[in-house]
Amino acid sequence: MNMETEKSGTKLPIQAVAGLALAVIVLAGGFIGYHWIASAASRHHVVIATGSEGGTYHALGEALARVLEQEQVVASASAMVTEGSVANMQFIEDPDGPVHFAFVQSDTDPGSDVELVAPLYDEVLHIVVRKDLEDRVENLFDLRELRVALGTPGSGTRQLSERVLDHFGVVPAEDLALSPSEAASGLMDGSVDAAFLLTAIPSRIVEELAEADAVRFLSLGDAQEYGNEADGLALVFPSIESTTIPRSTYTRLPRRPIGTISVSALLIVRQDLDEGLVRSITQTIFENRAGSGGLEGEDLVVAHRIREDYRPGAFAIPYHAGAEAYYDREQPPFFVEYAEAMSFGFTLLVAAYSGFFAIRQWMRRKMKDRVDAYLIEVDRLAADLANLSLGELRTLRDELEGLRQRAFSDLVQERLYADEAFTIFQNHLGQEFSAIEARIEEKKNAG
């Protein structure tokens, strides 16, 4: 072996080096791509449309933004102050707008490009009047003579308040467009006679009014009587439910059960938002509800009310695919879930096939028996061929022709198979015809 050959034997072929380099590049690319995809959600910045400052929506939105950042679900998140549900629905419908998520009430008219992440908790309508007016106000119709705070334009409180008043044909003496905190201040200083406050129970604003003994509660009919005004509203508006504020929910108030209505607080999302991101955020909400580091860390008692309540079709807004993926996380795989049904179906299929096969075999035996019968008939007719006269030979030929025609008729009508047995029958019949023709010729020549 010369030196050049020895040197070449110690070198890696160019193709091997190129293949190794390509493999390294593919592996590195796959590793980088995996981590890029896995961390894609964490590069998002999300904006959550909430409500007025001091309200539950805004406090919950700030808490959610904090949790999403500390759990590194997104790069950053912020809670945007808004007028409330109606405005939030408009914000999130804008494809070029900054909002990705929003809090809305379940009775808000849904947009076409929004989907549901989760129902969160119940919001209860508190209708309160100043304590010094309790003797003048016995029912909803007495609000016609009062200055009533119905919520700010674009808020869910105003939407629901107007819906209730319109249903009963009540027009207040003065409609005050005030936020919950402004309405509470007005009730305390006497500039507001009554207010509609839509909030979770317990409500800090209502609690403060009750502690000051500044208000009394107005009931939508007798809370202990079925078919009251609250029941009527729930019947007319599917997104509204009849409920009760129990006695002494707020300090000593109310003094009797209060009949009222409630709606669900919903977290909605833009339809085009990434499925993986929505799934991660849904998971983060339910895994970080309680504790100082969770949503409750902002002193949000309402966070304890948040429960998984996945009911497809229960709300006018459909669920986002990412949220559905989270809710379906514990569903067994298709083949596991339907294993029993599939096993039963497979058993039926095997039984059906076995039955079909048995019937087919029976039919084949029956058809073979029929072919055998034709063969026996041919042998019987041609048994004494050598001793037949010319006329008898011609008669035999006609009989065999008739036999062949019957056999082919059975074949056409599928009473016989065109199989090996039928081929044997044809060949045997052909041989007998040839023998008969030969005998006929012999008889003719001998005559």
Tab-separated table of C-alpha atoms in Angstrom:
chain	number	residue	atom	x	y	z
A	1	MET	CA	0.000	0.000	0.000
A	2	ASN	CA	1.505	3.358	-0.997
A	3	MET	CA	1.528	6.515	1.164
A	4	GLU	CA	-1.302	8.225	-0.762
A	5	THR	CA	-3.540	5.240	-0.260
A	6	GLU	CA	-2.737	5.145	3.452
A	7	LYS	CA	-3.555	8.819	3.803
A	8	SER	CA	-6.816	8.459	1.940
A	9	GLY	CA	-7.778	5.510	4.148
A	10	THR	CA	-7.529	7.678	7.277
A	11	LYS	CA	-9.793	10.419	5.945
A	12	LEU	CA	-13.602	10.533	6.237
A	13	PRO	CA	-15.348	10.582	2.867
A	14	ILE	CA	-16.754	13.980	1.875
A	15	GLN	CA	-20.301	12.546	1.784
A	16	ALA	CA	-19.983	11.313	5.391
A	17	VAL	CA	-18.752	14.720	6.601
A	18	ALA	CA	-21.609	16.491	4.787
A	19	GLY	CA	-24.171	14.033	6.187
A	20	LEU	CA	-22.843	14.480	9.721
A	21	ALA	CA	-22.951	18.258	9.404
A	22	LEU	CA	-26.520	18.107	8.069
A	23	ALA	CA	-27.590	15.878	10.959
A	24	VAL	CA	-26.104	18.329	13.486
A	25	ILE	CA	-27.880	21.253	11.805
A	26	VAL	CA	-31.219	19.415	11.797
A	27	LEU	CA	-30.866	18.447	15.469
A	28	ALA	CA	-29.878	21.957	16.476
A	29	GLY	CA	-32.698	23.435	14.404
A	30	GLY	CA	-35.191	21.056	15.960
A	31	PHE	CA	-33.984	21.920	19.468
A	32	ILE	CA	-34.145	25.658	18.809
A	33	GLY	CA	-37.519	25.322	17.071
A	34	TYR	CA	-38.966	23.344	19.961
A	35	HIS	CA	-37.925	25.960	22.482
A	36	TRP	CA	-39.112	28.736	20.171
A	37	ILE	CA	-42.568	27.159	19.915
A	38	ALA	CA	-42.670	26.297	23.625
A	39	SER	CA	-41.849	29.873	24.595
A	40	ALA	CA	-43.936	31.571	21.876
A	41	ALA	CA	-46.795	32.303	24.272
A	42	SER	CA	-44.444	33.988	26.745
A	43	ARG	CA	-43.494	36.619	24.139
A	44	HIS	CA	-47.061	37.928	23.927
A	45	HIS	CA	-48.267	41.178	25.405
A	46	VAL	CA	-51.951	41.056	26.267
A	47	VAL	CA	-54.400	43.786	27.175
A	48	ILE	CA	-57.439	43.006	29.342
A	49	ALA	CA	-60.459	45.329	29.105
A	50	THR	CA	-61.970	45.588	32.579
A	51	GLY	CA	-64.239	48.282	33.997
A	52	SER	CA	-64.157	51.433	36.092
A	53	GLU	CA	-61.431	51.941	38.690
A	54	GLY	CA	-62.475	50.568	42.060
A	55	GLY	CA	-64.811	48.000	40.487
A	56	THR	CA	-64.496	44.209	40.652
A	57	TYR	CA	-63.717	43.876	36.930
A	58	HIS	CA	-60.758	46.224	37.170
A	59	ALA	CA	-59.399	44.658	40.359
A	60	LEU	CA	-59.739	41.176	38.857
A	61	GLY	CA	-58.117	42.327	35.601
A	62	GLU	CA	-55.112	43.751	37.440
A	63	ALA	CA	-54.772	40.565	39.478
A	64	LEU	CA	-54.968	38.422	36.326
A	65	ALA	CA	-52.328	40.553	34.573
A	66	ARG	CA	-50.026	40.176	37.592
A	67	VAL	CA	-50.467	36.394	37.739
A	68	LEU	CA	-49.903	35.964	33.982
A	69	GLU	CA	-46.613	37.833	34.240
A	70	GLN	CA	-45.346	36.086	37.368
A	71	GLU	CA	-46.193	32.679	35.874
A	72	GLN	CA	-44.398	33.755	32.662
A	73	VAL	CA	-47.419	32.876	30.548
A	74	VAL	CA	-46.937	36.151	28.663
A	75	ALA	CA	-44.151	38.704	28.436
A	76	SER	CA	-46.399	41.423	29.818
A	77	ALA	CA	-50.051	42.075	30.558
A	78	SER	CA	-52.068	45.137	31.468
A	79	ALA	CA	-55.581	45.901	32.664
A	80	MET	CA	-57.323	48.692	30.758
A	81	VAL	CA	-59.886	50.909	32.512
A	82	THR	CA	-63.168	51.031	30.576
A	83	GLU	CA	-66.823	51.919	31.084
A	84	GLY	CA	-67.743	48.227	31.399
A	85	SER	CA	-69.343	45.318	29.543
A	86	VAL	CA	-70.891	47.090	26.541
A	87	ALA	CA	-67.734	49.095	25.860
A	88	ASN	CA	-65.579	45.996	26.364
A	89	MET	CA	-67.525	44.063	23.742
A	90	GLN	CA	-66.962	46.891	21.278
A	91	PHE	CA	-63.251	47.046	22.097
A	92	ILE	CA	-62.657	43.342	21.616
A	93	GLU	CA	-64.595	43.221	18.334
A	94	ASP	CA	-62.140	45.681	16.784
A	95	PRO	CA	-59.519	43.509	15.002
A	96	ASP	CA	-57.095	46.455	14.936
A	97	GLY	CA	-57.717	47.439	18.533
A	98	PRO	CA	-55.383	46.814	21.480
A	99	VAL	CA	-57.697	44.540	23.507
A	100	HIS	CA	-57.205	40.760	23.598
A	101	PHE	CA	-59.329	39.729	26.590
A	102	ALA	CA	-62.307	41.386	28.268
A	103	PHE	CA	-64.764	40.988	31.121
A	104	VAL	CA	-68.431	41.172	30.143
A	105	GLN	CA	-71.800	40.237	31.566
A	106	SER	CA	-73.631	37.248	30.113
A	107	ASP	CA	-76.547	39.472	29.049
A	108	THR	CA	-74.319	41.645	26.819
A	109	ASP	CA	-75.158	41.354	23.125
A	110	PRO	CA	-72.352	39.144	21.760
A	111	GLY	CA	-70.088	40.147	18.896
A	112	SER	CA	-69.405	37.918	15.921
A	113	ASP	CA	-65.627	37.708	16.391
A	114	VAL	CA	-65.423	36.948	20.111
A	115	GLU	CA	-65.321	33.657	21.979
A	116	LEU	CA	-65.575	32.522	25.571
A	117	VAL	CA	-62.702	31.617	27.893
A	118	ALA	CA	-64.624	31.017	31.121
A	119	PRO	CA	-67.699	31.976	33.134
A	120	LEU	CA	-66.254	33.340	36.384
A	121	TYR	CA	-68.848	34.182	39.030
A	122	ASP	CA	-72.386	35.560	39.488
A	123	GLU	CA	-73.062	39.284	39.532
A	124	VAL	CA	-76.124	40.209	41.582
A	125	LEU	CA	-78.264	43.300	41.081
A	126	HIS	CA	-78.542	45.335	44.297
A	127	ILE	CA	-81.276	47.979	44.162
A	128	VAL	CA	-80.774	50.259	47.154
A	129	VAL	CA	-82.589	53.417	48.330
A	130	ARG	CA	-81.641	55.930	50.964
A	131	LYS	CA	-82.714	54.917	54.448
A	132	ASP	CA	-84.799	58.077	54.957
A	133	LEU	CA	-86.875	57.176	51.874
A	134	GLU	CA	-87.757	53.606	52.832
A	135	ASP	CA	-91.306	54.568	53.829
A	136	ARG	CA	-91.883	56.168	50.392
A	137	VAL	CA	-90.423	53.314	48.334
A	138	GLU	CA	-92.171	49.960	48.565
A	139	ASN	CA	-91.601	48.615	45.072
A	140	LEU	CA	-89.923	49.300	41.745
A	141	PHE	CA	-92.738	51.565	40.532
A	142	ASP	CA	-92.051	54.076	43.320
A	143	LEU	CA	-88.727	54.919	41.619
A	144	ARG	CA	-90.669	57.136	39.205
A	145	GLU	CA	-90.420	59.999	41.683
A	146	LEU	CA	-86.727	59.592	42.535
A	147	ARG	CA	-83.236	60.442	41.328
A	148	VAL	CA	-81.810	57.065	40.376
A	149	ALA	CA	-78.189	56.163	39.519
A	150	LEU	CA	-78.323	53.564	36.732
A	151	GLY	CA	-74.621	53.295	35.887
A	152	THR	CA	-72.373	54.975	33.353
A	153	PRO	CA	-72.956	54.721	29.574
A	154	GLY	CA	-71.291	51.606	28.169
A	155	SER	CA	-71.434	49.766	31.488
A	156	GLY	CA	-73.156	46.464	32.078
A	157	THR	CA	-74.917	47.967	35.090
A	158	ARG	CA	-76.678	50.553	32.936
A	159	GLN	CA	-77.574	47.964	30.315
A	160	LEU	CA	-79.214	45.699	32.892
A	161	SER	CA	-80.816	48.576	34.805
A	162	GLU	CA	-82.456	49.967	31.677
A	163	ARG	CA	-83.599	46.485	30.695
A	164	VAL	CA	-85.329	46.025	34.067
A	165	LEU	CA	-86.965	49.471	34.097
A	166	ASP	CA	-88.089	49.208	30.456
A	167	HIS	CA	-89.634	45.811	31.165
A	168	PHE	CA	-91.825	47.277	33.916
A	169	GLY	CA	-92.382	50.609	32.181
A	170	VAL	CA	-90.698	52.655	34.909
A	171	VAL	CA	-89.055	55.997	34.100
A	172	PRO	CA	-87.227	57.655	37.034
A	173	ALA	CA	-87.700	61.349	37.716
A	174	GLU	CA	-83.993	61.804	37.062
A	175	ASP	CA	-81.570	59.357	35.419
A	176	LEU	CA	-78.084	59.745	36.912
A	177	ALA	CA	-75.155	58.349	34.907
A	178	LEU	CA	-72.809	57.628	37.808
A	179	SER	CA	-70.154	55.016	38.522
A	180	PRO	CA	-70.691	52.708	41.529
A	181	SER	CA	-68.401	54.763	43.756
A	182	GLU	CA	-70.074	58.013	42.686
A	183	ALA	CA	-73.511	56.520	43.286
A	184	ALA	CA	-72.439	55.404	46.781
A	185	SER	CA	-71.144	58.884	47.600
A	186	GLY	CA	-74.405	60.389	46.356
A	187	LEU	CA	-76.457	58.059	48.562
A	188	MET	CA	-74.377	59.146	51.548
A	189	ASP	CA	-74.635	62.918	50.884
A	190	GLY	CA	-78.267	62.874	49.745
A	191	SER	CA	-77.737	63.824	46.078
A	192	VAL	CA	-78.870	60.351	44.957
A	193	ASP	CA	-82.151	58.744	46.051
A	194	ALA	CA	-81.624	55.217	44.741
A	195	ALA	CA	-79.010	53.217	42.859
A	196	PHE	CA	-78.677	50.055	40.792
A	197	LEU	CA	-75.411	48.334	41.754
A	198	LEU	CA	-74.444	45.187	39.859
A	199	THR	CA	-71.715	43.400	41.750
A	200	ALA	CA	-70.579	40.092	43.165
A	201	ILE	CA	-71.586	39.167	46.704
A	202	PRO	CA	-70.131	40.341	49.011
A	203	SER	CA	-69.770	43.854	47.607
A	204	ARG	CA	-67.375	46.237	49.322
A	205	ILE	CA	-69.387	49.285	48.240
A	206	VAL	CA	-72.676	47.846	49.473
A	207	GLU	CA	-70.974	46.691	52.693
A	208	GLU	CA	-69.771	50.240	53.386
A	209	LEU	CA	-73.271	51.628	52.785
A	210	ALA	CA	-74.761	48.997	55.088
A	211	GLU	CA	-72.211	49.653	57.839
A	212	ALA	CA	-73.133	53.336	57.687
A	213	ASP	CA	-76.812	52.326	57.862
A	214	ALA	CA	-77.365	54.631	54.867
A	215	VAL	CA	-79.536	52.445	52.644
A	216	ARG	CA	-82.317	49.881	52.477
A	217	PHE	CA	-82.786	47.148	49.847
A	218	LEU	CA	-85.591	47.106	47.291
A	219	SER	CA	-86.927	43.645	46.386
A	220	LEU	CA	-88.216	42.548	42.984
A	221	GLY	CA	-91.309	40.981	44.466
A	222	ASP	CA	-91.563	38.634	47.449
A	223	ALA	CA	-88.359	36.574	47.498
A	224	GLN	CA	-90.214	33.672	49.121
A	225	GLU	CA	-92.989	33.638	46.544
A	226	TYR	CA	-92.489	31.697	43.311
A	227	GLY	CA	-93.494	33.667	40.233
A	228	ASN	CA	-92.364	37.063	41.507
A	229	GLU	CA	-91.001	39.891	39.374
A	230	ALA	CA	-87.484	38.434	39.396
A	231	ASP	CA	-88.815	35.111	38.083
A	232	GLY	CA	-90.629	37.002	35.326
A	233	LEU	CA	-87.428	38.742	34.213
A	234	ALA	CA	-85.542	35.428	34.173
A	235	LEU	CA	-88.269	33.909	32.034
A	236	VAL	CA	-88.221	36.739	29.488
A	237	PHE	CA	-84.417	37.142	29.311
A	238	PRO	CA	-82.573	33.754	29.078
A	239	SER	CA	-79.236	35.275	30.153
A	240	ILE	CA	-80.753	36.465	33.451
A	241	GLU	CA	-81.376	34.273	36.490
A	242	SER	CA	-83.628	34.826	39.462
A	243	THR	CA	-81.796	34.859	42.800
A	244	THR	CA	-82.010	36.037	46.403
A	245	ILE	CA	-79.876	38.232	48.634
A	246	PRO	CA	-80.190	36.437	51.990
A	247	ARG	CA	-81.079	38.239	55.198
A	248	SER	CA	-78.103	39.890	56.982
A	249	THR	CA	-75.712	39.405	54.056
A	250	TYR	CA	-74.339	42.895	54.804
A	251	THR	CA	-73.950	43.459	58.559
A	252	ARG	CA	-77.611	43.599	59.682
A	253	LEU	CA	-78.976	44.199	56.196
A	254	PRO	CA	-81.114	43.283	54.457
A	255	ARG	CA	-83.640	42.596	57.213
A	256	ARG	CA	-85.566	40.162	55.014
A	257	PRO	CA	-84.639	38.076	51.952
A	258	ILE	CA	-84.464	40.243	48.839
A	259	GLY	CA	-85.672	38.942	45.485
A	260	THR	CA	-83.448	40.060	42.656
A	261	ILE	CA	-81.667	38.887	39.500
A	262	SER	CA	-78.143	37.920	38.525
A	263	VAL	CA	-75.974	37.515	35.434
A	264	SER	CA	-72.689	35.693	34.920
A	265	ALA	CA	-69.383	37.511	34.682
A	266	LEU	CA	-67.570	36.143	31.621
A	267	LEU	CA	-63.992	36.361	30.400
A	268	ILE	CA	-64.030	36.578	26.610
A	269	VAL	CA	-61.264	36.626	24.013
A	270	ARG	CA	-60.685	37.638	20.440
A	271	GLN	CA	-61.514	34.766	18.103
A	272	ASP	CA	-58.179	34.959	16.255
A	273	LEU	CA	-55.989	34.684	19.346
A	274	ASP	CA	-53.540	31.766	19.431
A	275	GLU	CA	-55.069	28.506	20.685
A	276	GLY	CA	-52.029	27.576	22.774
A	277	LEU	CA	-51.958	30.970	24.460
A	278	VAL	CA	-55.662	30.833	25.353
A	279	ARG	CA	-55.250	27.333	26.750
A	280	SER	CA	-52.317	28.445	28.924
A	281	ILE	CA	-54.216	31.467	30.234
A	282	THR	CA	-57.305	29.350	30.994
A	283	GLN	CA	-55.136	26.904	32.917
A	284	THR	CA	-53.417	29.738	34.810
A	285	ILE	CA	-56.763	31.190	35.944
A	286	PHE	CA	-57.995	27.961	37.512
A	287	GLU	CA	-54.632	26.988	38.995
A	288	ASN	CA	-54.016	30.411	40.588
A	289	ARG	CA	-57.354	31.433	42.041
A	290	ALA	CA	-56.530	31.367	45.757
A	291	GLY	CA	-53.565	32.297	47.921
A	292	SER	CA	-51.452	35.404	48.335
A	293	GLY	CA	-49.721	34.799	45.008
A	294	GLY	CA	-52.941	34.140	43.088
A	295	LEU	CA	-55.919	36.230	42.050
A	296	GLU	CA	-57.044	36.423	45.670
A	297	GLY	CA	-53.785	38.167	46.530
A	298	GLU	CA	-55.458	41.465	45.629
A	299	ASP	CA	-58.007	40.868	48.421
A	300	LEU	CA	-60.505	39.587	45.876
A	301	VAL	CA	-62.889	37.361	47.788
A	302	VAL	CA	-64.698	36.773	44.519
A	303	ALA	CA	-61.718	34.711	43.297
A	304	HIS	CA	-62.942	31.915	45.572
A	305	ARG	CA	-66.162	31.828	43.533
A	306	ILE	CA	-64.384	31.011	40.287
A	307	ARG	CA	-65.031	27.388	39.397
A	308	GLU	CA	-64.688	25.355	36.236
A	309	ASP	CA	-68.168	25.544	34.732
A	310	TYR	CA	-67.761	24.179	31.231
A	311	ARG	CA	-71.230	23.996	29.711
A	312	PRO	CA	-71.113	24.203	25.898
A	313	GLY	CA	-74.217	25.964	24.623
A	314	ALA	CA	-75.089	27.527	27.992
A	315	PHE	CA	-74.042	30.995	26.824
A	316	ALA	CA	-74.631	32.956	23.637
A	317	ILE	CA	-70.859	33.125	23.079
A	318	PRO	CA	-69.131	29.888	21.931
A	319	TYR	CA	-65.984	28.654	23.669
A	320	HIS	CA	-62.564	29.347	22.175
A	321	ALA	CA	-60.750	26.212	20.954
A	322	GLY	CA	-57.896	26.890	23.378
A	323	ALA	CA	-60.268	26.991	26.353
A	324	GLU	CA	-61.990	23.808	25.135
A	325	ALA	CA	-58.597	22.096	24.951
A	326	TYR	CA	-58.051	22.887	28.640
A	327	TYR	CA	-61.523	21.745	29.738
A	328	ASP	CA	-61.145	18.498	27.766
A	329	ARG	CA	-57.704	17.753	29.220
A	330	GLU	CA	-58.955	14.840	31.339
A	331	GLN	CA	-61.130	13.326	28.673
A	332	PRO	CA	-59.881	9.832	27.765
A	333	PRO	CA	-58.595	9.242	24.237
A	334	PHE	CA	-61.205	8.317	21.674
A	335	PHE	CA	-60.274	4.634	21.582
A	336	VAL	CA	-60.316	4.402	25.391
A	337	GLU	CA	-63.583	6.284	25.785
A	338	TYR	CA	-65.373	4.186	23.203
A	339	ALA	CA	-63.503	0.916	23.775
A	340	GLU	CA	-66.571	-0.900	25.087
A	341	ALA	CA	-68.778	0.282	22.256
A	342	MET	CA	-66.093	-0.518	19.689
A	343	SER	CA	-65.618	-3.978	21.222
A	344	PHE	CA	-69.328	-4.634	21.001
A	345	GLY	CA	-69.403	-3.373	17.426
A	346	PHE	CA	-66.408	-5.544	16.515
A	347	THR	CA	-68.159	-8.569	18.071
A	348	LEU	CA	-71.234	-7.855	15.987
A	349	LEU	CA	-69.062	-7.451	12.894
A	350	VAL	CA	-67.324	-10.787	13.524
A	351	ALA	CA	-70.657	-12.460	14.160
A	352	ALA	CA	-72.117	-10.959	10.994
A	353	TYR	CA	-69.094	-12.046	8.964
A	354	SER	CA	-69.221	-15.541	10.458
A	355	GLY	CA	-72.906	-15.772	9.621
A	356	PHE	CA	-72.282	-14.488	6.120
A	357	PHE	CA	-69.403	-16.946	5.647
A	358	ALA	CA	-71.531	-19.853	6.931
A	359	ILE	CA	-74.395	-18.943	4.590
A	360	ARG	CA	-71.951	-18.564	1.703
A	361	GLN	CA	-70.450	-21.973	2.390
A	362	TRP	CA	-73.911	-23.509	2.638
A	363	MET	CA	-74.873	-21.960	-0.699
A	364	ARG	CA	-71.662	-23.196	-2.280
A	365	ARG	CA	-72.349	-26.746	-1.051
A	366	LYS	CA	-75.895	-26.516	-2.315
A	367	MET	CA	-74.706	-25.306	-5.741
A	368	LYS	CA	-72.064	-28.022	-5.885
A	369	ASP	CA	-74.732	-30.591	-5.079
A	370	ARG	CA	-76.765	-29.209	-7.971
A	371	VAL	CA	-73.781	-29.534	-10.348
A	372	ASP	CA	-73.192	-33.077	-9.099
A	373	ALA	CA	-76.835	-33.832	-9.831
A	374	TYR	CA	-76.355	-32.632	-13.422
A	375	LEU	CA	-73.258	-34.811	-13.780
A	376	ILE	CA	-75.138	-37.854	-12.472
A	377	GLU	CA	-77.974	-37.103	-14.893
A	378	VAL	CA	-75.532	-36.951	-17.834
A	379	ASP	CA	-74.003	-40.283	-16.855
A	380	ARG	CA	-77.443	-41.857	-16.487
A	381	LEU	CA	-78.633	-40.744	-19.907
A	382	ALA	CA	-75.418	-41.775	-21.679
A	383	ALA	CA	-74.947	-45.060	-19.800
A	384	ASP	CA	-76.053	-47.327	-22.742
A	385	LEU	CA	-74.670	-45.193	-25.556
A	386	ALA	CA	-73.115	-48.149	-27.463
A	387	ASN	CA	-76.429	-50.017	-27.824
A	388	LEU	CA	-78.661	-47.127	-28.994
A	389	SER	CA	-80.166	-46.918	-32.482
A	390	LEU	CA	-79.793	-43.882	-34.721
A	391	GLY	CA	-83.118	-42.449	-33.619
A	392	GLU	CA	-82.355	-43.078	-29.948
A	393	LEU	CA	-78.980	-41.350	-30.347
A	394	ARG	CA	-80.666	-38.252	-31.770
A	395	THR	CA	-83.203	-38.289	-28.930
A	396	LEU	CA	-80.354	-38.588	-26.395
A	397	ARG	CA	-78.589	-35.656	-28.017
A	398	ASP	CA	-81.725	-33.503	-27.658
A	399	GLU	CA	-82.100	-34.521	-24.002
A	400	LEU	CA	-78.528	-33.614	-23.230
A	401	GLU	CA	-79.004	-30.271	-25.014
A	402	GLY	CA	-82.007	-29.592	-22.814
A	403	LEU	CA	-79.935	-30.531	-19.775
A	404	ARG	CA	-77.205	-28.079	-20.791
A	405	GLN	CA	-79.735	-25.277	-21.277
A	406	ARG	CA	-81.180	-25.883	-17.792
A	407	ALA	CA	-77.674	-25.820	-16.305
A	408	PHE	CA	-76.862	-22.479	-17.992
A	409	SER	CA	-80.209	-21.072	-16.877
A	410	ASP	CA	-79.287	-21.986	-13.262
A	411	LEU	CA	-75.907	-20.305	-13.770
A	412	VAL	CA	-77.507	-17.067	-15.004
A	413	GLN	CA	-79.944	-17.067	-12.064
A	414	GLU	CA	-77.027	-17.613	-9.650
A	415	ARG	CA	-78.186	-21.026	-8.530
A	416	LEU	CA	-74.809	-22.336	-9.733
A	417	TYR	CA	-71.262	-20.954	-9.433
A	418	ALA	CA	-69.051	-20.705	-12.502
A	419	ASP	CA	-66.362	-22.585	-10.579
A	420	GLU	CA	-64.207	-25.684	-11.114
A	421	ALA	CA	-67.161	-28.069	-10.613
A	422	PHE	CA	-69.141	-26.315	-13.349
A	423	THR	CA	-66.122	-26.473	-15.662
A	424	ILE	CA	-65.865	-30.229	-15.059
A	425	PHE	CA	-69.567	-30.545	-15.885
A	426	GLN	CA	-69.126	-28.610	-19.154
A	427	ASN	CA	-66.127	-30.701	-20.206
A	428	HIS	CA	-67.922	-33.970	-19.380
A	429	LEU	CA	-71.043	-32.866	-21.262
A	430	GLY	CA	-68.914	-31.850	-24.251
A	431	GLN	CA	-67.260	-35.273	-24.308
A	432	GLU	CA	-70.657	-37.002	-24.308
A	433	PHE	CA	-71.860	-34.809	-27.196
A	434	SER	CA	-68.724	-35.731	-29.180
A	435	ALA	CA	-69.284	-39.446	-28.480
A	436	ILE	CA	-72.941	-39.209	-29.592
A	437	GLU	CA	-71.997	-37.410	-32.825
A	438	ALA	CA	-69.372	-40.080	-33.552
A	439	ARG	CA	-71.924	-42.887	-33.024
A	440	ILE	CA	-74.442	-41.118	-35.237
A	441	GLU	CA	-71.879	-40.896	-38.053
A	442	GLU	CA	-71.054	-44.586	-37.632
A	443	LYS	CA	-74.728	-45.507	-37.876
A	444	LYS	CA	-75.170	-43.391	-40.995
A	445	ASN	CA	-72.161	-44.929	-42.720
A	446	ALA	CA	-73.231	-48.460	-41.768
A	447	GLY	CA	-76.725	-47.929	-43.181
